[in-house]
XYZ file of C-alpha atoms in Angstrom:
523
model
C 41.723 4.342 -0.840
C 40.307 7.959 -0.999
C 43.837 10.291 -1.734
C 41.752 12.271 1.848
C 41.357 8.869 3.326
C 45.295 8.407 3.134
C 46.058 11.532 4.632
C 43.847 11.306 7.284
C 46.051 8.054 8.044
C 49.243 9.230 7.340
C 47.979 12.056 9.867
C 47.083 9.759 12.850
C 50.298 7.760 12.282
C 52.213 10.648 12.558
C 50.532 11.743 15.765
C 51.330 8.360 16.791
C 54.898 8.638 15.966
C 55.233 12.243 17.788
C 53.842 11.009 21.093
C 56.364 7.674 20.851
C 59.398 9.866 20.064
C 58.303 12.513 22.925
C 57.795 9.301 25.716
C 61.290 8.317 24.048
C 63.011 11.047 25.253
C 61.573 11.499 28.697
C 62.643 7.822 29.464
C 66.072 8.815 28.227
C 65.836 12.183 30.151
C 64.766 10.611 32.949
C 67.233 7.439 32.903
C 70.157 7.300 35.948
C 73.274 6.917 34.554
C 74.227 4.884 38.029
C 71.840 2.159 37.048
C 71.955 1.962 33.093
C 75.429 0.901 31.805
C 76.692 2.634 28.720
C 75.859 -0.211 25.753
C 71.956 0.405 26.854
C 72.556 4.111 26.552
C 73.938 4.172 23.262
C 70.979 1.385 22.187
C 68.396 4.363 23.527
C 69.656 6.997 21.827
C 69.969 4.873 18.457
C 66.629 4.211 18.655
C 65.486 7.726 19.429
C 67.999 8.751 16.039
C 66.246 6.124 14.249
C 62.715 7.540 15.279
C 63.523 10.777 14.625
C 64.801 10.236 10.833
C 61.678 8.211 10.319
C 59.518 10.978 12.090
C 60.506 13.517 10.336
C 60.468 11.115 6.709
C 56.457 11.369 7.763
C 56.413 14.769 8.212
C 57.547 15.510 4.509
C 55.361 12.893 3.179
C 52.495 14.507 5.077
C 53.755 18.397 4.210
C 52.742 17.621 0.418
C 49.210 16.964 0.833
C 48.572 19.295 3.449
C 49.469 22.227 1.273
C 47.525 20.700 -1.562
C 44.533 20.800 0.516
C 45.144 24.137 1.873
C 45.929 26.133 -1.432
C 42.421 24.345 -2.217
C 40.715 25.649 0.871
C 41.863 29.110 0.409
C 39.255 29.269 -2.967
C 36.686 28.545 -0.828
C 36.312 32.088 1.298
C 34.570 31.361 4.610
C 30.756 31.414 5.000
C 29.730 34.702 5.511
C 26.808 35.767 8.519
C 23.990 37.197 8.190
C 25.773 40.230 9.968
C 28.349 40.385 7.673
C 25.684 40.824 4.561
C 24.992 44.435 3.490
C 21.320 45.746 3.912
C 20.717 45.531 -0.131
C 21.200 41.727 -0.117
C 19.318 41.196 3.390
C 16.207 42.695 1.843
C 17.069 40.040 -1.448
C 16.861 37.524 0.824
C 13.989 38.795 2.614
C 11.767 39.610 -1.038
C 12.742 35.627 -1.428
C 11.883 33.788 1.534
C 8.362 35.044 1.347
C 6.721 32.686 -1.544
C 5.259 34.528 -4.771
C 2.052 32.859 -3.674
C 1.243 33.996 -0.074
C -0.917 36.598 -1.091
C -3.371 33.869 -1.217
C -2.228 31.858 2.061
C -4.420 34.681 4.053
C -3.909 31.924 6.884
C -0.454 31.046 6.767
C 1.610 33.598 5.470
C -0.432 37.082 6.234
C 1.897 38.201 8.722
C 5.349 36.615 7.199
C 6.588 39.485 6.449
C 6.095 41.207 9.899
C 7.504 37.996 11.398
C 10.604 38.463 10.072
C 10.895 42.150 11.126
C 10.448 40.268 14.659
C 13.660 38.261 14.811
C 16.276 41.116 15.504
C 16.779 44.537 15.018
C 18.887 44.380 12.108
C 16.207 42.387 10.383
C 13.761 44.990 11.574
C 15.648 47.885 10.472
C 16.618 46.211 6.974
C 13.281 45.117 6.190
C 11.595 48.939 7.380
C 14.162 50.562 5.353
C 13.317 48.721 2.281
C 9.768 49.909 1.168
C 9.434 47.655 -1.789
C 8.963 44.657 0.269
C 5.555 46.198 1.318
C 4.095 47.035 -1.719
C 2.096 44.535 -2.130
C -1.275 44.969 -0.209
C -3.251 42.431 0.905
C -6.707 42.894 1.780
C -9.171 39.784 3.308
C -12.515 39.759 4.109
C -15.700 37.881 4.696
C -19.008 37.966 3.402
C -20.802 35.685 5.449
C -20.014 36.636 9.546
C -19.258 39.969 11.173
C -15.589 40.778 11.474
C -15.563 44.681 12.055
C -12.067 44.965 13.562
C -9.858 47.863 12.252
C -7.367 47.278 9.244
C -4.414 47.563 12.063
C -2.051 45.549 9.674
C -3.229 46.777 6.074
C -2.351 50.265 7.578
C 0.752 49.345 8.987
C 1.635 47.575 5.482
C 0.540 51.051 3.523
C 2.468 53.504 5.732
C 6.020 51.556 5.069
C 5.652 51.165 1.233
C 5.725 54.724 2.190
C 6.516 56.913 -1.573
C 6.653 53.137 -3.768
C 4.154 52.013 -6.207
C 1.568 49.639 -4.314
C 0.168 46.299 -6.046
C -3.160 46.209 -3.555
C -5.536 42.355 -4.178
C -8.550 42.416 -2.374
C -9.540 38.873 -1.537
C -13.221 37.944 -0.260
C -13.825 34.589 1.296
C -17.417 33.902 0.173
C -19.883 31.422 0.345
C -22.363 32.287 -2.075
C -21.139 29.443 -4.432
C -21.969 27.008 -1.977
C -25.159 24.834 -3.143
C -25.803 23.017 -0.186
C -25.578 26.121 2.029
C -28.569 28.047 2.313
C -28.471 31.453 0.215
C -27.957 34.916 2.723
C -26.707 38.391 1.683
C -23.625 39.360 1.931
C -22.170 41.315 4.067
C -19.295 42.970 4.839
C -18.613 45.712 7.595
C -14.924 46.226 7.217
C -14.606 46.855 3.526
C -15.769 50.667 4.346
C -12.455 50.797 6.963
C -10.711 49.209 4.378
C -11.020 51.300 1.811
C -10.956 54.959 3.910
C -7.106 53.225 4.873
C -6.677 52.723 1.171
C -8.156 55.608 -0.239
C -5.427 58.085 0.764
C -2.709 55.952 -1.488
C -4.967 55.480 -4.363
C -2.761 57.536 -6.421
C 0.185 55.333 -5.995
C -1.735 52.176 -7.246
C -0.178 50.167 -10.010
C -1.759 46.827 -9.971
C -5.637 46.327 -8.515
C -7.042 43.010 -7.863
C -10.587 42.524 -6.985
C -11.691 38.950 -6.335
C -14.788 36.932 -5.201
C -16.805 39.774 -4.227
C -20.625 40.135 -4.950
C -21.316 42.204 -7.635
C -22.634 45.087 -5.648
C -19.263 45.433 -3.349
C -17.001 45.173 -6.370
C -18.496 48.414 -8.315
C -18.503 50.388 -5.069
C -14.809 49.389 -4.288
C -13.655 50.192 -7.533
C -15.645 53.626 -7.879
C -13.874 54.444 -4.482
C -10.951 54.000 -5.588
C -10.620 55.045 -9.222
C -12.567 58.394 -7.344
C -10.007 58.941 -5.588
C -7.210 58.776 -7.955
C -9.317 61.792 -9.728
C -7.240 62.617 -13.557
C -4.297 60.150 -12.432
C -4.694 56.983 -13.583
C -1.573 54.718 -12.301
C -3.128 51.877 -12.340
C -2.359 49.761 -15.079
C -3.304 45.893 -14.572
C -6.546 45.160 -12.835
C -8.282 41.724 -12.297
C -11.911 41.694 -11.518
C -13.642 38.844 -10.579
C -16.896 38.418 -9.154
C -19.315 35.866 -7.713
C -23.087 34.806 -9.198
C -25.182 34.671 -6.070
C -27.708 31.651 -6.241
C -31.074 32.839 -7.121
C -33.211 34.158 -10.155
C -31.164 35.699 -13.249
C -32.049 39.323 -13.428
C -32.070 41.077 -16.675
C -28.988 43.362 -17.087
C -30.834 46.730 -17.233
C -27.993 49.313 -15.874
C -25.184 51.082 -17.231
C -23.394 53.126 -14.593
C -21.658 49.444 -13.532
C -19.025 50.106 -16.414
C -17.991 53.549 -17.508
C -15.108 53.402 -19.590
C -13.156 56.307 -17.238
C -12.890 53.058 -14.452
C -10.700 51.792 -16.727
C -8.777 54.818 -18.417
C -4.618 53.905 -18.503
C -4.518 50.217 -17.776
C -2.128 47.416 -20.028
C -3.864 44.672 -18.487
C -7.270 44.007 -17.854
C -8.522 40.221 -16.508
C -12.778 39.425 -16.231
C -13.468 36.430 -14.813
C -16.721 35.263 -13.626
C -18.923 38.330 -13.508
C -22.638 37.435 -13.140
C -25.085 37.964 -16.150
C -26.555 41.218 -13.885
C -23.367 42.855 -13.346
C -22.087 41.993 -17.475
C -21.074 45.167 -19.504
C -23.086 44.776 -23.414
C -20.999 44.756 -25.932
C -21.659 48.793 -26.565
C -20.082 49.057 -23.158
C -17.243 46.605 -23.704
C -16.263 48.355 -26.943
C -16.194 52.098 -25.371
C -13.981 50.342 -22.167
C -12.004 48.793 -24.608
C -11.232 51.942 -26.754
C -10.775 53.761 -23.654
C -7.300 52.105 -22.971
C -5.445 52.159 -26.049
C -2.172 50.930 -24.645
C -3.493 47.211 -23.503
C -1.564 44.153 -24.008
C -3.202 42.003 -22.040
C -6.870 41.015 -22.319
C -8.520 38.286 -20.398
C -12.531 37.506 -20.640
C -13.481 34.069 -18.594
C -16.860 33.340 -18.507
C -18.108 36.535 -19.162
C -21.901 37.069 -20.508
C -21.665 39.888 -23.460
C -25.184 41.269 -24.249
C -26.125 42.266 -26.784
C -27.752 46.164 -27.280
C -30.987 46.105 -28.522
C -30.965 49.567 -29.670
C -27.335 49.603 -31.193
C -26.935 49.419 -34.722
C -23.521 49.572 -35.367
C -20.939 49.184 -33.162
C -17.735 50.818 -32.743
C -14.288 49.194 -33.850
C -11.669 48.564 -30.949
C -8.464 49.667 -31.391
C -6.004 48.214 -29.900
C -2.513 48.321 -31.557
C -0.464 47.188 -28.845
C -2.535 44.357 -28.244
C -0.140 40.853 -27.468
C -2.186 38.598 -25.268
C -5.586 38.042 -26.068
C -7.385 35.345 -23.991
C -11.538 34.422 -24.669
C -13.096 31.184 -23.417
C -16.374 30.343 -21.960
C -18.268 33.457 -23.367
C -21.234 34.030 -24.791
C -20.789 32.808 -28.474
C -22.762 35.436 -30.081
C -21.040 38.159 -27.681
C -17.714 36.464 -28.513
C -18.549 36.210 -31.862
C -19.077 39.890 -32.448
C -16.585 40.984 -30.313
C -13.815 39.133 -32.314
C -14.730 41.073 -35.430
C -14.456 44.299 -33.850
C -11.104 43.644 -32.357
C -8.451 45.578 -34.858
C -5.148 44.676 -33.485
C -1.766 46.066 -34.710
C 0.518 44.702 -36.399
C 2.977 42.432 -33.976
C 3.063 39.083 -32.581
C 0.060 38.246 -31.092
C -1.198 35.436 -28.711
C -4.480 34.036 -29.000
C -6.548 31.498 -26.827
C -9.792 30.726 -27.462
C -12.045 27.650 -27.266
C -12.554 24.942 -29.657
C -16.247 25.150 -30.646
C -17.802 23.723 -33.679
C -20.699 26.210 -33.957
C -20.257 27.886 -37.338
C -20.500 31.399 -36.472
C -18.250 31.533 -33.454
C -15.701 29.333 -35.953
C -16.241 31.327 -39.035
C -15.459 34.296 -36.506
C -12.309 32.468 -35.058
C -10.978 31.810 -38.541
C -11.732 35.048 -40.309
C -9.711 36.343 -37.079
C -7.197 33.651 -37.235
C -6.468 34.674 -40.990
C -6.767 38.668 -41.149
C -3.734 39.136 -38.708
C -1.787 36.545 -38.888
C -2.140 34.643 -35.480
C 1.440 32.758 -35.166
C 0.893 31.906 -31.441
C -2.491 30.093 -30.928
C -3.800 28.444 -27.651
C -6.826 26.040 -28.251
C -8.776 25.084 -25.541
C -11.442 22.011 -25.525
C -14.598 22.671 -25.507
C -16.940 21.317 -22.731
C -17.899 18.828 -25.014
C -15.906 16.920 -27.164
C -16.702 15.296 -30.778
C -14.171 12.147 -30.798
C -14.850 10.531 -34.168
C -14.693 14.803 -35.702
C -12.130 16.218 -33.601
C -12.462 20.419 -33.297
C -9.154 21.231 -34.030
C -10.063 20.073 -37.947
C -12.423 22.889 -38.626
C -9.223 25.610 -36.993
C -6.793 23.749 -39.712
C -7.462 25.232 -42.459
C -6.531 28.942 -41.283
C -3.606 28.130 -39.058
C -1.107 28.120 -41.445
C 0.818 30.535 -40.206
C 0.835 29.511 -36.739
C 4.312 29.094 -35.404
C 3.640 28.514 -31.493
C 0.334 25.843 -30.970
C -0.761 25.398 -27.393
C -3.427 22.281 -27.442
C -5.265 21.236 -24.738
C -6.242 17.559 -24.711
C -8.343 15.397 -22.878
C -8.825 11.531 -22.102
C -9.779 10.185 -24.652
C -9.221 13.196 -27.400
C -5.769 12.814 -27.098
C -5.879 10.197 -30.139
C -7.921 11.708 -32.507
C -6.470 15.251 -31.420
C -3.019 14.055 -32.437
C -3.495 12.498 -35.483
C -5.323 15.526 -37.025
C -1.586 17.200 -37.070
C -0.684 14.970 -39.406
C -2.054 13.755 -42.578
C -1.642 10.222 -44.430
C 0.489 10.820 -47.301
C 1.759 8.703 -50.293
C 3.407 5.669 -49.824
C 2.735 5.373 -45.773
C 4.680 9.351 -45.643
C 3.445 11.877 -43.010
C 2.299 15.183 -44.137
C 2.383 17.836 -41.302
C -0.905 20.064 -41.188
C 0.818 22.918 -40.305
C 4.381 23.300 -41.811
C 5.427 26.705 -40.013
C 4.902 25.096 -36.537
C 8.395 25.230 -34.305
C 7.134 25.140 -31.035
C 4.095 22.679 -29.488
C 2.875 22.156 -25.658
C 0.473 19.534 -25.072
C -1.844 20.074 -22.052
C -3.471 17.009 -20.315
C -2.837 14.372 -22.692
C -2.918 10.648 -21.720
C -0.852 8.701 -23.456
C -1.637 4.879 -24.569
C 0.855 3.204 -26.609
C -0.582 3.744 -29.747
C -0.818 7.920 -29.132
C 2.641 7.699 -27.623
C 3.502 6.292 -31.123
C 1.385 9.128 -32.945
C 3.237 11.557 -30.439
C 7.049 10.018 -32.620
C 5.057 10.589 -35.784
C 4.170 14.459 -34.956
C 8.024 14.918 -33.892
C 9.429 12.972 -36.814
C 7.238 14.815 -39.223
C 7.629 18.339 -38.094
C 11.183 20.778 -37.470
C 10.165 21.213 -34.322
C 12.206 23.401 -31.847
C 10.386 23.128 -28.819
C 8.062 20.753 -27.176
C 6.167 20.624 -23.824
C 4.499 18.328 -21.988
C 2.337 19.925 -19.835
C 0.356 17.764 -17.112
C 0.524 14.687 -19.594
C 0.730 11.338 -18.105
C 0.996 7.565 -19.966
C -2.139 5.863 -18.030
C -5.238 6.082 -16.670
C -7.012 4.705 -13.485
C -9.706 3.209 -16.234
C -6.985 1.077 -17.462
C -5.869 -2.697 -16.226
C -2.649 -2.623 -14.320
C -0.875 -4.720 -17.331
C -2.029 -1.991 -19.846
C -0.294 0.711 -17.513
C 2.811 -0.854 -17.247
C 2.808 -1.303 -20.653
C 1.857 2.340 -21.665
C 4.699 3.661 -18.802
C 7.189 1.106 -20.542
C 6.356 3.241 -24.316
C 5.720 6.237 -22.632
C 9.015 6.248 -21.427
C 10.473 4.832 -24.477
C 9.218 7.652 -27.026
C 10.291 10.621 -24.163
C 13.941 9.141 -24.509
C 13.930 9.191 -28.104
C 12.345 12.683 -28.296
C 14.675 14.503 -25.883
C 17.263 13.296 -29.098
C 15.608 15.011 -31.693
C 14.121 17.970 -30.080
C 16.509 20.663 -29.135
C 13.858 22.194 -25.841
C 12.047 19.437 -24.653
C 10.447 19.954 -21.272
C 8.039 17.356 -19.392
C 6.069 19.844 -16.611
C 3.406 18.462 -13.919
C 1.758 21.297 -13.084
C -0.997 23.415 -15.743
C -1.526 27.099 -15.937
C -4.669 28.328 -16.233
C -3.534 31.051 -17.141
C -1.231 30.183 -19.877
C -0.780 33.519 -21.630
C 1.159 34.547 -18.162
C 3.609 31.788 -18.627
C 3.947 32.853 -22.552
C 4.426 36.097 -21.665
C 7.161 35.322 -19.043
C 9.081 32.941 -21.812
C 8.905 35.731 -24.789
């Protein structure tokens, strides 16, 4: 029996024993002596001795554990309230209970913040008080129906973040991607009332976030704004993405769309997605490039880079603080071009690109690769895939130094992807490709048995310190249920043995896009 068990027991017995004893003496108390002779007297009161020595026998036993359990409850200090917590922690609490993410749940969590300043005063007053928890700005709009109604709550979000830096994300719900709706222009009557609320506080801007607008509304927000801030220039990450209406491709024939003083100051800079009208050349990328010395960051997604007729040389970009550099679905000639301008310094830097097997985009890639001494690579499949001559053969030969690999994978690439790691050596031995490797995620493999075995010859071949599995999964819907038991059952297997041999081994289920984020979070 549990040692709590017993003295819960020994506890009701004794309560037992108390209430005997007590009836005990009220019979006796209440007993006339004219009608009880003297032998039954005595008898009473030797039982009543007798149940008193045993009584109070239980009471010591029972003394010993109940101090034992009370020298352990008095560790434990009671639960505190939420009116005992000081205003510091409340707002804690408050900066936590509102998820990273809800910037994006425009429908859900808009006004969570607000809510909670609705449950009592102190809440009120704590949360008011605290004008961090406001600083981030979020702005939704429309494109497709009239919604004119003032900015009520993006104004009463700006006035208490008050003095504090503000992280502002505009986000546009369009439907100009849409192929089976029919095309329309967009438009969008409260972004001027947005921006007169947010032009006042342009100066206190840190972060800028521009997503899913046309074209046209996405220059005129970000001249507003970057207007407004005049010489300062606090802003120092912005993300601009924008949306390719359906319709003919017009020729890119402007300028005034990028000058470099837009982007004077940042550290980060994201492009995702702008349309082949609205696309800087690659005379304008290089000057908005050299215009912000100081960037780490550097993000181009599906970005067209034109090239400038007229241009005969171009300028080289300088950027010696450069960490995070992140190219895929470009232009390869833009790409191409734009890697060999690119002069970063001299420190760790991350690189993603996409596996291609064009020779001037590779020979570009490698040259890169080689000249600074990439040790933290990110490969990304292409968007089509050469099984029997796997990509990552031609990036081999110039990732020697390459310390940190990042490989995305695919159905049926995860074989041949694998196995290029590793070469056949003498006498059945296993070579690794890259001997300076420590630390290897693998992004959307699937595993049979025979690349779960590949998978043991990769970790028995190389020192490595880290491994991830990163959305990776032993089956496939294509396969018969017997052959996904059966690649679960060595799945399973090889993940036990590697957890043995690897000193980090992680096994995550969700991907990130953006991956340098996540690097840049763990370094």
């Amino acid at each position: 029996m549990d040692p709590f068990d017993r003295w819960l027991e020994a506890d009701s017995r004794l309560k037992a024993a108390v209430h005997e004893f007590i009836a005990s003496c009220s019979a006796l108390q209440n007993a006339n002596p004219a009608d009880v002779s003297g032998p039954d007297i005595d008898d009473k009161i030797a039982q009543i001795r007798a149940r008193k020595s045993s009584l109070a026998t239980r009471g010591t036993i029972i003394t010993r554990p109940q101090d034992t359990i009370d020298r352990a409850l008095a560790r434990f200090p009671s639960r505190a309230s939420f009116q005992g917590l000081p205003a510091e922690l409340l707002v804690r609490i408050f900066g936590f209970a509102i998820p990273s993410h809800c910037r994006w749940q425009y429908v859900t969590w808009r006004n969570g913040l607000v809510k909670v300043t609705s449950v009592c005063r102190r809440f009120r007053e704590a949360a008011i008080a605290a004008p961090m928890l406001w600083s981030h700005v979020d702005f939704y709009l429309t494109d497709y129906k009239e919604d004119s109604r003032p900015p009520h709550l993006e104004k009463l979000w700006l006035e208490r973040a008050k003095k504090s830096q503000l992280c502002v994300h505009f986000y546009c719900q369009s439907n100009l991607i849409e192929d089976y709706l029919p095309p329309y222009t967009p438009k969008m009557p409260k972004l001027p009332q947005m921006l007169a609320a947010l032009v006042p506080y342009a100066k206190q801007i840190v972060e800028l976030d521009l997503r899913n607008f046309e074209f046209g509304h996405l220059v005129e927000s970000l001249a507003k704004i970057r207007l407004a801030q005049s010489d300062a220039s606090p802003v120092t990450t912005l993300h601009v993405q924008s949306i390719q209406p359906r319709g003919p491709i017009v020729d890119n024939s402007h300028s005034l769309a990028w000058p470099s003083n837009f982007f004077t100051g940042l550290s980060q800079l994201h492009l995702n997605r702008i349309p082949r009208a609205g696309s800087p050349t690659l005379l304008e990328l290089a000057k908005v490039l050299n215009s912000c010395p100081n960037l780490h960051t550097l993000w181009i997604i599906n970005l067209f880079i034109l090239e400038d007729k007229s241009a005969r040389n171009y300028p080289k970009i300088n950027l010696r603080q450069l960490r995070f550099l992140s190219l895929h679905w470009l232009r390869e000639e833009g790409s191409r071009k734009l890697l060999s301008l690119l002069r970063p310094g001299d420190a760790r830097l991350h690189l993603e690109i996409d596996m291609v097997a064009s020779p001037d985009y590779l020979n570009a890639n490698k040259d890169f690769i080689t000249n600074f001494r990439v040790e933290s690579l990110y490969l990304r499949h292409g968007e089509y895939w050469d099984y029997d001559d796997p990509e990552i053969n031609y990036h081999l030969p110039c990732m020697r130094s390459v310390r940190i690999l990042v490989l995305s994978l695919d159905h049926a690439a995860t074989g041949p992807h694998l196995s290029s790691l590793i070469s056949q050596g003498k006498r059945d031995g296993r070579t690794p490709q890259l001997p300076n490797l420590r630390t290897l995620y693998l992004m959307e493999g699937r595993f049979k048995p025979h690349n779960s075995d590949m998978l043991k010859q990769i970790v028995a071949s190389y020192s490595l310190n880290k491994l991830v599995l990163l959305s990776c999964s032993p089956y496939s819907q294509d396969y018969p249920e017997s052959e996904n038991e059966k690649a679960k059952r060595r799945y399973k297997d090889v993940l036990d043995w590697i957890r043995r041999r690897v000193p980090i081994f992680q096994v995550m289920h969700n991907q990130h896009w953006s991956w340098h984020q996540y690097e840049q979070n763990e370094t």
